[in-house]
XYZ file of N, CA and C in Angstrom:
858
model
N -13.689 54.606 -23.375
C -12.113 54.470 -22.614
C -10.779 54.626 -23.048
N -9.988 55.347 -22.258
C -8.718 55.586 -22.490
C -7.818 54.473 -23.124
N -6.762 55.056 -24.026
C -5.711 54.046 -24.902
C -5.047 52.909 -23.203
N -4.939 53.798 -22.337
C -4.231 53.328 -20.934
C -5.109 52.075 -20.774
N -6.339 52.510 -20.342
C -7.083 51.930 -19.617
C -7.479 50.672 -20.641
N -7.716 50.793 -22.165
C -7.895 49.893 -22.815
C -6.472 48.780 -22.891
N -5.563 49.172 -23.116
C -4.062 48.309 -23.054
C -4.279 47.514 -21.810
N -4.536 48.109 -20.976
C -4.470 47.220 -19.596
C -5.496 46.118 -19.434
N -6.356 46.459 -20.180
C -7.396 45.614 -19.841
C -7.530 44.313 -20.782
N -6.779 44.834 -21.889
C -6.203 43.812 -22.655
C -4.765 42.917 -22.241
N -4.069 43.632 -21.485
C -2.981 42.357 -20.849
C -3.493 41.504 -19.741
N -4.548 42.251 -19.186
C -5.300 41.213 -17.521
C -5.838 40.546 -18.361
N -6.687 40.480 -19.518
C -7.511 39.235 -20.256
C -6.913 38.555 -20.769
N -5.672 38.469 -21.005
C -4.401 37.868 -21.729
C -3.593 37.098 -20.593
N -3.447 37.893 -19.677
C -2.941 36.933 -18.447
C -4.235 35.927 -18.090
N -5.110 36.106 -17.867
C -6.534 35.247 -17.560
C -6.499 34.064 -18.684
N -6.343 34.330 -20.066
C -6.317 33.411 -20.859
C -5.105 32.409 -20.909
N -3.849 33.252 -20.634
C -2.783 32.229 -20.206
C -2.815 31.236 -19.012
N -3.383 32.114 -18.066
C -3.655 30.964 -16.739
C -4.644 30.007 -17.088
N -5.892 30.072 -17.571
C -6.612 29.236 -18.074
C -6.183 28.753 -18.780
N -5.397 28.680 -19.820
C -4.491 27.595 -20.584
C -3.229 26.696 -20.174
N -3.188 27.562 -18.953
C -2.039 26.599 -17.987
C -3.061 25.628 -17.321
N -4.083 25.768 -17.102
C -4.770 25.127 -15.957
C -5.034 23.828 -16.826
N -5.201 23.933 -17.859
C -6.315 23.033 -18.718
C -5.022 22.114 -19.403
N -3.720 22.909 -19.660
C -2.381 22.104 -19.825
C -2.152 21.746 -18.503
N -2.113 21.735 -17.947
C -1.769 20.377 -16.444
C -2.856 19.772 -16.455
N -4.307 19.693 -16.429
C -4.998 18.926 -17.010
C -5.020 17.681 -17.889
N -4.805 18.316 -18.892
C -4.175 17.131 -20.221
C -2.948 16.647 -19.810
N -1.836 17.202 -19.248
C -0.780 16.700 -18.742
C -1.344 15.364 -17.807
N -2.078 15.829 -16.953
C -2.193 14.902 -15.710
C -3.179 13.778 -16.560
N -4.023 13.792 -17.438
C -4.660 12.867 -18.056
C -3.636 11.691 -18.795
N -2.634 12.550 -19.387
C -1.992 11.291 -19.940
C -1.092 10.448 -19.027
N -0.845 10.997 -17.834
C 0.098 10.604 -16.798
C -1.034 9.016 -16.441
N -2.248 9.425 -16.364
C -3.613 8.390 -15.844
C -3.256 7.594 -16.989
N -3.533 7.846 -18.262
C -3.728 7.091 -19.199
C -2.420 5.971 -19.452
N -1.529 6.222 -19.288
C -0.257 5.723 -19.497
C -0.285 4.523 -18.022
N -0.706 5.459 -16.703
C -0.678 4.248 -15.739
C -1.724 3.190 -16.002
N -2.732 3.673 -16.553
C -3.741 2.491 -16.680
C -3.640 1.525 -17.776
N -2.581 1.825 -18.721
C -2.339 0.945 -19.973
C -1.181 -0.030 -19.124
N -0.256 0.513 -18.433
C 0.474 -0.326 -17.344
C 0.004 -1.052 -16.825
N -1.163 -0.977 -16.175
C -2.024 -1.858 -15.107
C -2.493 -3.084 -15.810
N -3.181 -2.376 -17.461
C -3.941 -3.085 -18.176
C -2.762 -4.385 -18.615
N -1.343 -4.018 -18.640
C -0.619 -5.033 -19.336
C -0.489 -5.963 -18.279
N -0.148 -5.943 -17.022
C 0.451 -6.745 -16.151
C -0.889 -7.238 -15.766
N -2.362 -6.708 -15.792
C -3.587 -7.429 -15.515
C -3.576 -8.675 -16.837
N -3.298 -8.257 -18.084
C -3.236 -9.383 -19.398
C -2.000 -10.303 -18.803
N -1.219 -10.240 -18.557
C -0.146 -11.348 -18.306
C -0.346 -12.198 -16.897
N -1.051 -11.778 -16.098
C -1.499 -12.606 -15.046
C -3.203 -13.012 -15.539
N -3.792 -12.662 -16.315
C -4.974 -13.302 -17.031
C -4.169 -14.450 -17.542
N -2.973 -14.328 -18.017
C -2.914 -15.469 -19.405
C -2.077 -16.618 -18.038
N -1.192 -16.327 -17.517
C -0.494 -17.524 -16.163
C -1.790 -17.312 -15.300
N -3.055 -17.264 -15.101
C -3.900 -17.756 -14.386
C -3.853 -18.677 -13.158
N -3.759 -19.865 -14.134
C -3.994 -21.185 -13.434
C -2.623 -20.813 -12.555
N -1.409 -20.976 -12.832
C 0.024 -21.014 -11.951
C -0.828 -19.938 -10.699
N -0.724 -18.559 -11.154
C -1.274 -17.721 -10.322
C -2.431 -18.114 -8.791
N -3.550 -18.738 -9.808
C -4.476 -18.997 -8.730
C -4.048 -20.323 -7.691
N -3.199 -20.901 -8.074
C -3.054 -22.293 -7.568
C -1.785 -22.113 -6.463
N -0.647 -21.406 -6.724
C 0.546 -21.117 -6.028
C 0.042 -19.923 -5.162
N -0.207 -18.763 -6.060
C -0.020 -17.681 -5.131
C -1.403 -17.446 -4.390
N -2.829 -17.118 -5.064
C -3.871 -17.024 -4.284
C -4.175 -18.038 -3.253
N -3.940 -19.564 -4.141
C -4.772 -20.535 -2.800
C -3.498 -21.299 -2.006
N -2.250 -20.524 -2.090
C -1.036 -20.947 -1.281
C -1.494 -20.973 0.389
N -1.921 -19.638 0.928
C -2.096 -19.627 2.252
C -3.366 -20.763 2.773
N -3.936 -21.331 1.706
C -4.631 -22.323 2.596
C -4.307 -23.740 2.249
N -2.681 -23.896 1.813
C -2.396 -25.306 1.812
C -1.477 -25.791 3.136
N -1.035 -26.409 3.589
C -0.510 -26.905 4.636
C 1.099 -26.634 4.408
N 1.140 -26.668 2.856
C 2.827 -26.788 2.243
C 3.097 -25.356 2.086
N 2.699 -24.398 2.720
C 2.876 -23.064 2.144
C 3.542 -22.467 3.173
N 4.983 -21.819 2.521
C 6.251 -21.460 3.318
C 5.789 -21.167 4.730
N 5.251 -20.514 4.976
C 4.603 -19.725 6.592
C 4.681 -21.253 7.323
N 3.641 -21.924 6.803
C 3.707 -23.038 7.932
C 4.259 -23.892 7.800
N 5.325 -24.106 6.814
C 6.514 -25.302 6.991
C 7.580 -24.317 7.603
N 7.971 -23.314 7.718
C 8.686 -22.372 8.847
C 8.213 -22.318 10.238
N 7.132 -22.448 10.463
C 6.378 -22.489 11.998
C 7.043 -23.674 11.976
N 6.684 -25.057 11.464
C 6.920 -26.247 11.823
C 8.408 -26.212 11.890
N 9.416 -25.636 11.287
C 10.626 -25.753 11.801
C 11.009 -24.861 13.282
N 10.418 -24.023 13.294
C 10.471 -22.973 14.957
C 10.077 -24.068 15.609
N 8.847 -25.140 15.360
C 8.400 -25.991 16.791
C 9.460 -26.879 16.784
N 10.080 -27.337 16.155
C 11.262 -28.295 16.196
C 12.146 -27.866 16.676
N 12.479 -26.588 16.615
C 13.982 -26.076 17.282
C 13.727 -25.751 18.590
N 12.371 -25.396 18.656
C 12.089 -24.875 20.433
C 11.502 -26.291 21.200
N 11.341 -27.379 20.133
C 10.939 -28.647 20.865
C 9.620 -28.685 21.502
N 8.602 -27.536 20.328
C 7.509 -27.304 21.175
C 6.181 -27.918 20.398
N 5.418 -28.521 20.397
C 4.352 -28.867 19.768
C 3.452 -28.107 19.403
N 2.579 -28.124 18.501
C 1.558 -27.208 18.101
C 1.704 -26.372 17.129
N 3.252 -26.150 16.822
C 3.531 -25.319 15.766
C 3.314 -25.629 14.095
N 2.915 -27.207 13.981
C 3.007 -27.388 12.882
C 1.308 -27.484 12.365
N 1.207 -27.182 10.971
C -0.015 -27.048 10.506
C -0.391 -28.160 9.446
N -0.643 -29.072 9.883
C -1.031 -30.445 8.820
C -1.963 -30.330 8.485
N -3.267 -29.594 8.444
C -4.515 -29.682 7.835
C -5.242 -28.289 7.727
N -5.883 -27.749 6.784
C -6.705 -26.443 7.091
C -7.850 -26.951 6.386
N -8.760 -26.902 7.021
C -10.302 -27.261 6.984
C -10.948 -25.930 6.008
N -10.564 -26.016 4.582
C -11.082 -24.998 4.143
C -11.858 -25.424 3.197
N -13.037 -24.956 2.461
C -14.000 -25.482 1.506
C -14.440 -24.547 0.847
N -14.069 -24.337 -0.386
C -14.573 -23.041 -0.836
C -15.634 -23.588 -2.366
N -16.491 -22.837 -2.438
C -17.634 -22.942 -3.552
C -17.726 -21.486 -4.009
N -18.703 -21.714 -5.147
C -19.023 -20.471 -6.071
C -20.620 -21.036 -6.768
N -21.035 -19.773 -6.050
C -22.806 -20.006 -6.000
C -23.531 -18.751 -7.410
N -22.451 -18.189 -8.308
C -23.014 -17.739 -8.924
C -22.505 -17.932 -10.142
N -23.617 -17.577 -11.530
C -23.291 -18.467 -12.244
C -21.794 -18.232 -13.154
N -22.231 -16.699 -13.303
C -20.296 -15.817 -14.002
C -19.698 -15.748 -12.971
N -19.780 -16.614 -11.483
C -18.651 -16.153 -10.493
C -17.449 -16.495 -11.072
N -17.127 -17.649 -11.354
C -15.442 -18.001 -11.679
C -15.068 -17.046 -12.789
N -15.597 -16.700 -13.639
C -15.383 -15.577 -14.450
C -14.800 -14.250 -14.235
N -15.759 -14.155 -13.454
C -15.915 -12.425 -12.479
C -14.379 -12.893 -11.739
N -14.735 -13.663 -11.155
C -13.332 -13.701 -9.866
C -12.153 -13.897 -10.773
N -11.746 -14.591 -11.970
C -10.673 -14.256 -12.632
C -10.323 -12.912 -13.241
N -11.214 -12.437 -13.782
C -11.103 -11.139 -14.113
C -10.780 -9.907 -12.790
N -11.554 -10.046 -11.657
C -11.180 -8.915 -10.669
C -9.351 -9.454 -10.083
N -9.511 -10.650 -9.837
C -8.238 -10.920 -9.151
C -6.970 -10.892 -10.250
N -7.061 -10.895 -11.432
C -6.219 -10.271 -12.464
C -5.855 -9.083 -12.288
N -7.314 -8.029 -12.431
C -6.831 -7.144 -12.050
C -6.004 -6.301 -11.113
N -6.623 -6.800 -9.856
C -6.114 -6.594 -8.688
C -4.488 -7.179 -8.538
N -3.877 -8.216 -9.289
C -2.568 -8.472 -9.344
C -1.861 -7.453 -10.335
N -2.866 -6.791 -11.032
C -1.963 -5.759 -12.263
C -1.768 -4.486 -11.276
N -2.885 -4.217 -10.592
C -2.868 -2.607 -9.573
C -1.313 -3.164 -9.007
N -1.329 -4.214 -7.991
C 0.102 -4.577 -7.466
C 1.385 -4.389 -8.106
N 1.388 -5.077 -9.240
C 2.657 -5.060 -10.137
C 2.670 -3.404 -10.653
N 1.772 -3.453 -11.168
C 1.833 -1.580 -11.664
C 2.020 -0.449 -10.496
N 2.142 -0.764 -9.283
C 2.030 0.175 -8.117
C 3.470 1.210 -8.485
N 4.330 0.393 -8.484
C 5.882 1.460 -8.643
C 5.887 2.067 -10.012
N 5.061 1.501 -11.122
C 5.079 2.448 -12.372
C 4.054 3.707 -12.219
N 3.280 3.453 -11.443
C 1.749 4.463 -10.973
C 2.564 5.466 -10.234
N 3.782 5.101 -9.675
C 4.464 6.108 -8.626
C 5.313 6.596 -9.300
N 5.947 6.354 -10.482
C 6.671 6.973 -11.027
C 6.013 7.986 -11.920
N 5.025 7.869 -12.418
C 3.953 8.704 -13.215
C 3.608 9.831 -12.537
N 3.388 9.479 -11.396
C 2.804 10.721 -10.128
C 4.187 11.668 -9.994
N 4.804 11.031 -9.584
C 6.391 11.639 -9.711
C 6.549 13.013 -11.016
N 6.664 11.912 -11.945
C 6.743 12.761 -13.576
C 5.711 14.097 -13.277
N 4.755 13.787 -13.010
C 3.569 15.244 -12.745
C 4.033 16.209 -11.588
N 4.215 15.610 -10.941
C 4.733 16.810 -9.594
C 5.578 17.568 -9.703
N 7.026 16.794 -10.460
C 8.689 17.323 -10.268
C 8.432 18.309 -11.149
N 7.947 18.954 -11.724
C 8.099 20.314 -12.635
C 7.878 21.227 -11.690
N 6.741 21.092 -10.685
C 6.210 22.258 -9.926
C 7.245 22.034 -8.658
N 8.133 21.777 -8.511
C 9.114 21.270 -7.227
C 10.283 22.496 -7.263
N 10.794 22.990 -6.350
C 12.363 23.646 -6.690
C 13.378 22.871 -6.733
N 14.376 23.131 -7.377
C 15.552 22.088 -7.294
C 15.732 21.527 -5.868
N 15.612 22.444 -4.738
C 16.749 21.475 -3.516
C 15.087 20.417 -3.208
N 13.993 21.072 -3.575
C 12.857 20.129 -3.401
C 12.691 18.410 -4.106
N 13.423 18.775 -5.285
C 13.597 17.723 -6.093
C 14.669 16.486 -5.667
N 15.765 17.073 -5.178
C 16.810 16.841 -4.263
C 16.363 15.644 -3.437
N 15.987 16.611 -2.457
C 15.105 16.001 -1.090
C 13.924 14.783 -1.127
N 13.345 15.210 -2.308
C 12.307 13.263 -2.597
C 12.884 13.080 -3.738
N 13.534 13.129 -4.230
C 14.348 12.410 -5.534
C 14.304 10.747 -5.319
N 14.276 10.258 -3.670
C 14.165 8.888 -3.795
C 12.822 8.656 -3.535
N 11.607 9.078 -3.978
C 9.957 9.157 -3.555
C 9.695 7.679 -4.262
N 10.015 7.487 -5.016
C 9.574 6.223 -5.753
C 10.289 4.884 -5.640
N 11.486 5.355 -5.396
C 11.891 4.098 -4.890
C 11.993 3.405 -3.387
N 11.907 4.949 -2.393
C 11.417 4.154 -1.202
C 10.111 3.761 -0.532
N 9.247 4.573 -1.603
C 7.792 3.801 -1.583
C 7.543 2.647 -2.315
N 8.018 2.237 -3.029
C 7.971 0.909 -3.634
C 8.882 -0.248 -2.698
N 9.694 0.234 -2.146
C 10.615 -0.954 -1.212
C 9.565 -0.779 0.169
N 9.323 -0.167 0.103
C 8.364 -0.269 1.787
C 6.807 -1.082 1.313
N 6.303 -0.522 0.178
C 4.917 -1.005 -0.306
C 5.278 -2.493 -0.609
N 6.297 -3.046 -1.180
C 7.001 -4.352 -1.476
C 6.965 -5.430 0.015
N 7.831 -4.492 1.034
C 7.686 -5.100 2.075
C 6.423 -5.267 3.177
N 5.427 -4.495 2.629
C 4.195 -4.666 3.371
C 3.516 -5.418 2.771
N 3.706 -5.761 1.246
C 2.966 -7.106 0.930
C 3.275 -7.709 1.309
N 4.520 -8.164 1.499
C 5.028 -9.205 1.625
C 4.758 -9.816 3.169
N 4.719 -8.797 3.879
C 4.560 -9.247 5.118
C 2.832 -9.410 5.195
N 2.138 -8.866 4.841
C 0.563 -9.118 4.667
C 0.260 -10.734 4.172
N 1.333 -10.908 2.730
C 0.783 -11.931 2.256
C 1.600 -13.787 2.946
N 2.398 -13.354 3.732
C 3.350 -14.213 4.027
C 2.969 -14.204 5.711
N 2.742 -13.495 6.347
C 2.200 -13.524 8.028
C 1.015 -13.437 8.028
N 0.491 -12.164 7.962
C -1.120 -11.726 8.479
C -1.784 -12.927 7.505
N -1.950 -13.060 6.204
C -2.937 -13.748 5.735
C -2.484 -15.412 6.427
N -1.709 -16.050 5.889
C -1.672 -17.182 6.522
C -2.219 -17.523 8.158
N -2.165 -16.734 8.749
C -2.595 -17.073 10.080
C -3.859 -16.586 10.458
N -4.317 -15.704 9.644
C -5.681 -15.346 9.458
C -6.472 -16.671 9.031
N -6.013 -16.997 7.974
C -6.832 -17.905 7.052
C -6.707 -19.412 8.299
N -5.499 -19.641 8.683
C -5.942 -21.026 9.406
C -6.671 -20.931 10.769
N -6.526 -19.443 11.169
C -7.213 -19.212 12.485
C -9.023 -19.651 11.786
N -9.303 -18.632 11.181
C -11.009 -18.883 10.539
C -11.481 -20.193 10.020
N -10.308 -20.907 9.169
C -10.818 -22.027 8.236
C -11.280 -23.287 9.827
N -10.397 -23.162 10.447
C -10.676 -23.902 11.736
C -11.323 -23.612 13.071
N -11.918 -22.340 13.368
C -12.692 -21.758 14.081
C -14.249 -22.559 13.999
N -14.625 -23.065 14.976
C -15.574 -23.432 14.703
C -16.878 -22.965 16.395
N -17.875 -22.749 16.050
C -18.608 -22.697 17.127
C -19.726 -23.960 17.550
N -19.926 -24.563 16.701
C -20.348 -25.959 16.798
C -20.409 -27.002 15.890
N -20.027 -27.947 16.057
C -19.321 -29.396 15.248
C -20.879 -29.643 14.207
N -21.886 -29.038 14.738
C -22.870 -29.336 13.611
C -22.768 -28.072 12.534
N -22.108 -27.357 12.607
C -21.878 -26.190 11.592
C -20.575 -26.476 10.993
N -20.653 -26.911 9.783
C -19.743 -27.068 8.319
C -19.751 -25.520 7.820
N -18.201 -25.418 7.748
C -17.738 -23.899 7.068
C -17.615 -24.197 5.537
N -18.492 -23.596 4.895
C -17.992 -23.395 3.076
C -18.077 -22.150 2.992
N -16.712 -21.934 2.498
C -16.722 -20.355 2.403
C -17.219 -20.022 0.742
N -17.271 -19.043 0.617
C -17.544 -18.612 -0.987
C -16.061 -18.148 -1.594
N -15.921 -18.395 -2.476
C -14.622 -18.196 -3.347
C -14.235 -16.566 -3.502
N -15.416 -15.756 -3.188
C -15.243 -14.413 -3.519
C -14.717 -13.822 -1.662
N -15.457 -14.643 -0.975
C -14.925 -14.216 0.255
C -13.535 -14.380 0.619
N -12.695 -15.760 0.432
C -11.629 -15.779 0.479
C -10.734 -15.108 -0.150
N -11.022 -14.542 -1.625
C -10.165 -14.014 -1.986
C -10.321 -12.303 -1.737
N -11.498 -12.027 -1.469
C -11.626 -10.819 -0.644
C -10.537 -10.557 0.488
N -10.773 -11.578 1.126
C -9.923 -11.623 3.154
C -8.351 -11.732 2.530
N -7.609 -12.213 1.522
C -6.412 -12.214 1.097
C -5.839 -10.891 0.493
N -6.715 -10.583 -0.395
C -6.406 -9.121 -1.140
C -6.646 -8.236 -0.204
N -7.549 -8.086 0.788
C -7.541 -6.712 1.947
C -6.610 -7.032 2.838
N -6.255 -8.125 3.731
C -4.651 -8.364 4.601
C -3.569 -7.704 3.829
N -3.172 -8.396 2.332
C -2.333 -8.022 1.830
C -2.058 -6.850 1.296
N -3.058 -5.946 0.803
C -2.802 -4.853 0.326
C -3.224 -3.767 1.504
N -3.722 -4.226 2.315
C -3.803 -2.853 3.794
C -2.202 -3.043 4.624
N -2.015 -4.168 4.660
C -0.340 -4.088 4.855
C 0.740 -3.419 4.097
N 0.643 -3.746 2.573
C 1.229 -2.557 1.806
C 0.623 -1.000 1.594
N -0.373 -0.854 2.291
C -0.571 0.595 2.261
C 0.006 1.250 3.810
N -0.266 0.409 4.762
C -0.158 0.812 5.980
C 2.002 1.079 6.270
N 2.259 0.150 5.803
C 3.886 0.311 5.466
C 4.375 1.984 4.637
N 3.549 2.320 3.978
C 3.919 3.772 3.801
C 3.789 4.858 4.954
N 3.869 4.641 6.002
C 3.585 5.492 6.752
C 4.853 6.409 6.946
N 6.012 5.858 6.523
C 7.117 6.909 6.772
C 6.995 7.945 5.549
N 6.558 7.448 4.532
C 6.130 8.518 3.619
C 5.605 9.534 3.668
N 4.554 8.920 4.287
C 3.590 9.848 4.479
C 3.774 11.105 5.815
N 4.812 10.716 6.738
C 5.312 11.092 7.932
C 6.309 11.994 7.302
N 7.404 11.691 6.044
C 7.969 12.635 5.366
C 7.074 13.768 4.588
N 5.963 13.641 4.364
C 5.560 14.427 3.539
C 4.754 15.626 4.382
N 4.275 14.839 5.384
C 3.667 15.860 6.542
C 4.533 16.604 7.191
N 5.798 15.939 7.877
C 7.138 16.949 8.013
C 7.792 18.017 7.336
N 7.566 17.821 5.529
C 8.266 18.702 4.885
C 7.044 20.137 4.743
N 5.660 19.755 5.313
C 4.587 20.648 5.361
C 4.591 21.281 6.542
N 5.307 21.062 7.427
C 5.359 21.420 8.694
C 4.080 20.845 9.638
N 3.390 20.411 9.099
C 2.765 19.580 9.799
C 2.731 18.575 11.154
N 3.640 17.760 10.976
C 4.409 16.971 11.796
C 5.942 17.456 12.201
N 6.308 17.028 13.569
C 7.515 17.368 14.114
C 7.939 16.040 14.839
N 9.341 15.835 15.059
C 9.831 14.804 15.553
C 9.525 15.119 17.134
N 9.469 16.209 17.810
C 8.854 16.471 19.191
C 7.780 16.303 19.500
N 6.756 16.454 18.193
C 4.965 16.005 18.545
C 5.061 14.755 18.063
N 5.773 13.807 17.590
C 5.594 12.627 17.245
C 5.979 11.505 18.802
N 7.279 12.019 19.386
C 7.569 11.674 20.640
C 6.432 11.746 22.035
N 6.439 13.126 21.671
C 5.325 13.410 22.927
C 4.130 12.423 22.579
N 3.551 12.299 21.384
C 2.085 11.071 20.993
C 2.882 9.796 21.122
N 3.930 9.350 21.592
C 4.154 7.938 20.938
C 2.918 7.031 21.819
N 2.668 7.273 23.117
C 1.496 6.493 24.039
C 0.194 6.346 22.745
N -0.233 7.437 22.674
C -1.493 7.722 21.955
C -1.397 7.107 20.795
N -0.207 6.964 19.863
C 0.256 6.235 18.596
C 0.055 4.537 19.140
N 0.467 4.092 20.107
C 0.565 3.031 20.667
C -0.769 2.131 20.447
N -1.660 3.121 21.282
C -3.196 2.649 21.293
C -3.616 2.580 19.667
N -3.331 3.672 18.973
C -3.939 3.546 17.586
C -3.322 2.761 16.555
N -2.222 2.210 16.974
C -1.350 1.088 16.101
C -2.062 -0.190 16.534
N -2.628 -0.722 18.138
C -3.314 -2.002 18.410
C -4.553 -1.813 17.726
N -5.112 -0.655 17.594
C -6.594 -0.669 16.824
C -6.275 -1.147 15.737
N -5.289 -0.643 14.591
C -4.828 -0.751 13.473
C -4.950 -2.706 13.115
N -4.356 -2.629 14.082
C -3.818 -4.101 13.808
C -4.915 -5.138 14.420
N -5.621 -4.345 15.410
C -7.144 -5.240 15.357
C -8.183 -5.428 14.209
N -7.794 -4.425 13.782
C -8.903 -4.014 12.511
C -8.125 -4.885 11.042
N -6.985 -5.007 10.953
C -6.150 -5.643 9.576
C -6.033 -7.030 9.875
N -6.134 -7.433 11.216
C -6.449 -8.891 11.179
C -7.794 -9.761 11.956
N -7.965 -10.145 11.227
C -9.895 -10.437 11.857
C -9.951 -11.586 12.691
N -8.577 -12.128 13.089
C -7.792 -13.142 13.981
C -7.936 -12.340 15.354
N -8.701 -12.660 16.707
C -9.030 -11.827 17.795
C -7.713 -12.314 19.059
N -6.716 -13.053 18.610
C -5.968 -13.818 19.389
C -4.657 -12.866 19.629
N -3.939 -12.512 20.791
C -3.198 -12.097 20.948
C -2.033 -11.993 20.406
N -1.494 -13.359 20.017
C -0.453 -13.472 19.174
C -0.226 -12.811 17.632
N -1.516 -13.094 16.595
C -1.305 -12.407 15.776
C -1.321 -10.951 15.666
N -1.908 -10.196 16.686
C -2.025 -9.217 17.214
C -0.732 -8.180 17.286
N 0.026 -9.349 18.139
C 1.485 -8.843 18.254
C 2.254 -8.801 17.569
N 2.058 -9.616 16.536
C 3.039 -9.705 15.392
C 2.925 -8.690 14.090
N 1.391 -8.546 14.275
C 1.270 -7.211 13.312
C 1.716 -6.015 14.095
N 1.523 -5.967 15.444
C 1.734 -4.463 15.701
C 3.585 -4.030 15.573
N 4.074 -5.205 16.039
C 5.671 -4.771 16.256
C 6.010 -4.156 15.017
N 5.752 -4.935 13.358
C 6.205 -4.181 12.689
C 5.805 -2.282 12.646
N 4.529 -2.424 13.132
C 3.804 -0.882 13.091
C 4.886 -0.143 13.899
N 4.669 -0.517 15.374
C 5.858 0.213 16.193
C 7.083 0.450 15.785
N 7.780 -0.361 14.570
C 9.030 0.090 14.026
C 8.593 1.211 12.916
N 7.776 1.504 11.952
C 7.250 2.014 11.150
C 7.422 3.512 12.081
N 6.537 3.647 13.233
C 6.386 4.717 13.862
C 7.931 5.585 13.805
N 8.633 4.633 14.901
C 10.061 4.818 15.094
C 10.855 5.418 14.004
N 10.744 4.845 12.746
C 11.310 5.251 11.476
C 10.836 6.549 11.285
N 9.117 6.495 11.230
C 8.722 7.902 11.224
C 9.345 8.883 11.806
N 9.833 8.809 13.164
C 10.422 10.038 13.972
C 11.822 10.416 13.442
N 12.581 9.140 13.120
C 13.680 9.488 12.621
C 13.961 10.246 11.314
N 12.520 9.948 10.430
C 12.254 10.545 8.836
C 12.183 12.067 9.498
N 11.498 12.399 10.401
C 10.989 13.911 10.943
C 11.375 14.487 11.200
N 12.908 13.958 11.887
C 13.986 14.902 12.699
C 14.969 15.064 11.320
N 15.210 14.192 10.281
C 15.886 14.369 9.124
C 15.516 15.991 8.603
N 14.019 15.789 8.277
C 13.633 16.831 7.798
C 13.471 18.038 8.531
N 13.496 18.175 9.744
C 13.732 19.366 10.469
C 15.037 19.851 10.575
N 16.059 18.810 10.087
C 17.504 19.217 10.295
C 18.021 20.117 9.169
N 17.481 19.362 7.795
C 17.525 20.373 6.810
C 16.516 21.703 6.826
N 15.530 21.532 7.479
C 14.727 22.864 7.124
C 15.777 24.059 7.862
N 16.373 23.622 9.127
C 17.336 24.467 10.227
C 18.184 24.887 9.311
N 18.888 23.950 8.356
C 20.210 24.027 7.860
C 19.877 25.038 6.388
N 18.622 24.805 5.966
C 18.001 25.874 4.706
C 18.113 26.894 5.664
N 17.357 27.379 6.611
C 17.231 28.533 7.191
C 18.797 29.428 7.233
N 19.525 28.513 8.066
C 20.678 29.138 8.526
C 21.337 29.469 7.014
N 21.700 28.885 5.940
C 21.927 29.207 5.004
C 21.327 30.359 4.461
N 20.235 30.614 4.287
C 19.296 31.664 4.150
C 19.774 32.832 4.773
N 19.722 32.997 5.779
C 20.630 33.982 6.667
C 21.883 34.347 6.534
């Protein structure tokens, strides 16, 4: 082998080793981001576990009590409209545990769930810190508010799911009977699973504008495409509303669908802003 070929082979090997080390360095960095996120979730989980008596009685069991904020507001709305049937005076719900370690597992799982919800903003921040170095300066500026806006949308979604969808669903399902001979005894796992699913699903669905922003930035979505597909979006939104609300009545589906329609329209605006920025950059480049 000639000296030139030997030098070239050594350089190629060095470049491959450098790329390989860079890849493992990224993996190591990602691992530490995930470790810090897990530590944050565990801290919030510990706080939730310590104050669990208050959390269980006030937060988790709140939608099962007639004194819950949503039921009180409905009663006031009925009084203002001079209509009967808005007040919820009793929720016929009886909970039971049929497993030896059921209540202990219940406390662990629900504390973990609360830890994940409270730690979600920090998790987003760690994701942003990992992705940020790979972005160009303009991309960093454009996505600078990612953590803030995603957190705000998540909190709004959580509040909407907890204060609107969950109490309406709990009240409907607890009072629904096929026959007077059947008594409803709900397992505590089933109740908490329903509350968690409805609440977290709303938080996830409210991330739609963030998803639209990412897809628009990648050139997958355009405002024109979203406007033309509005009628299909309406059908999809109604299906999503039917899936995340176990109550089949039209009132609940309408209440759930309206914010989703608004989010879709906000997504169109977001896609339009991204498209304008792209055109401005193209003109500046020319």
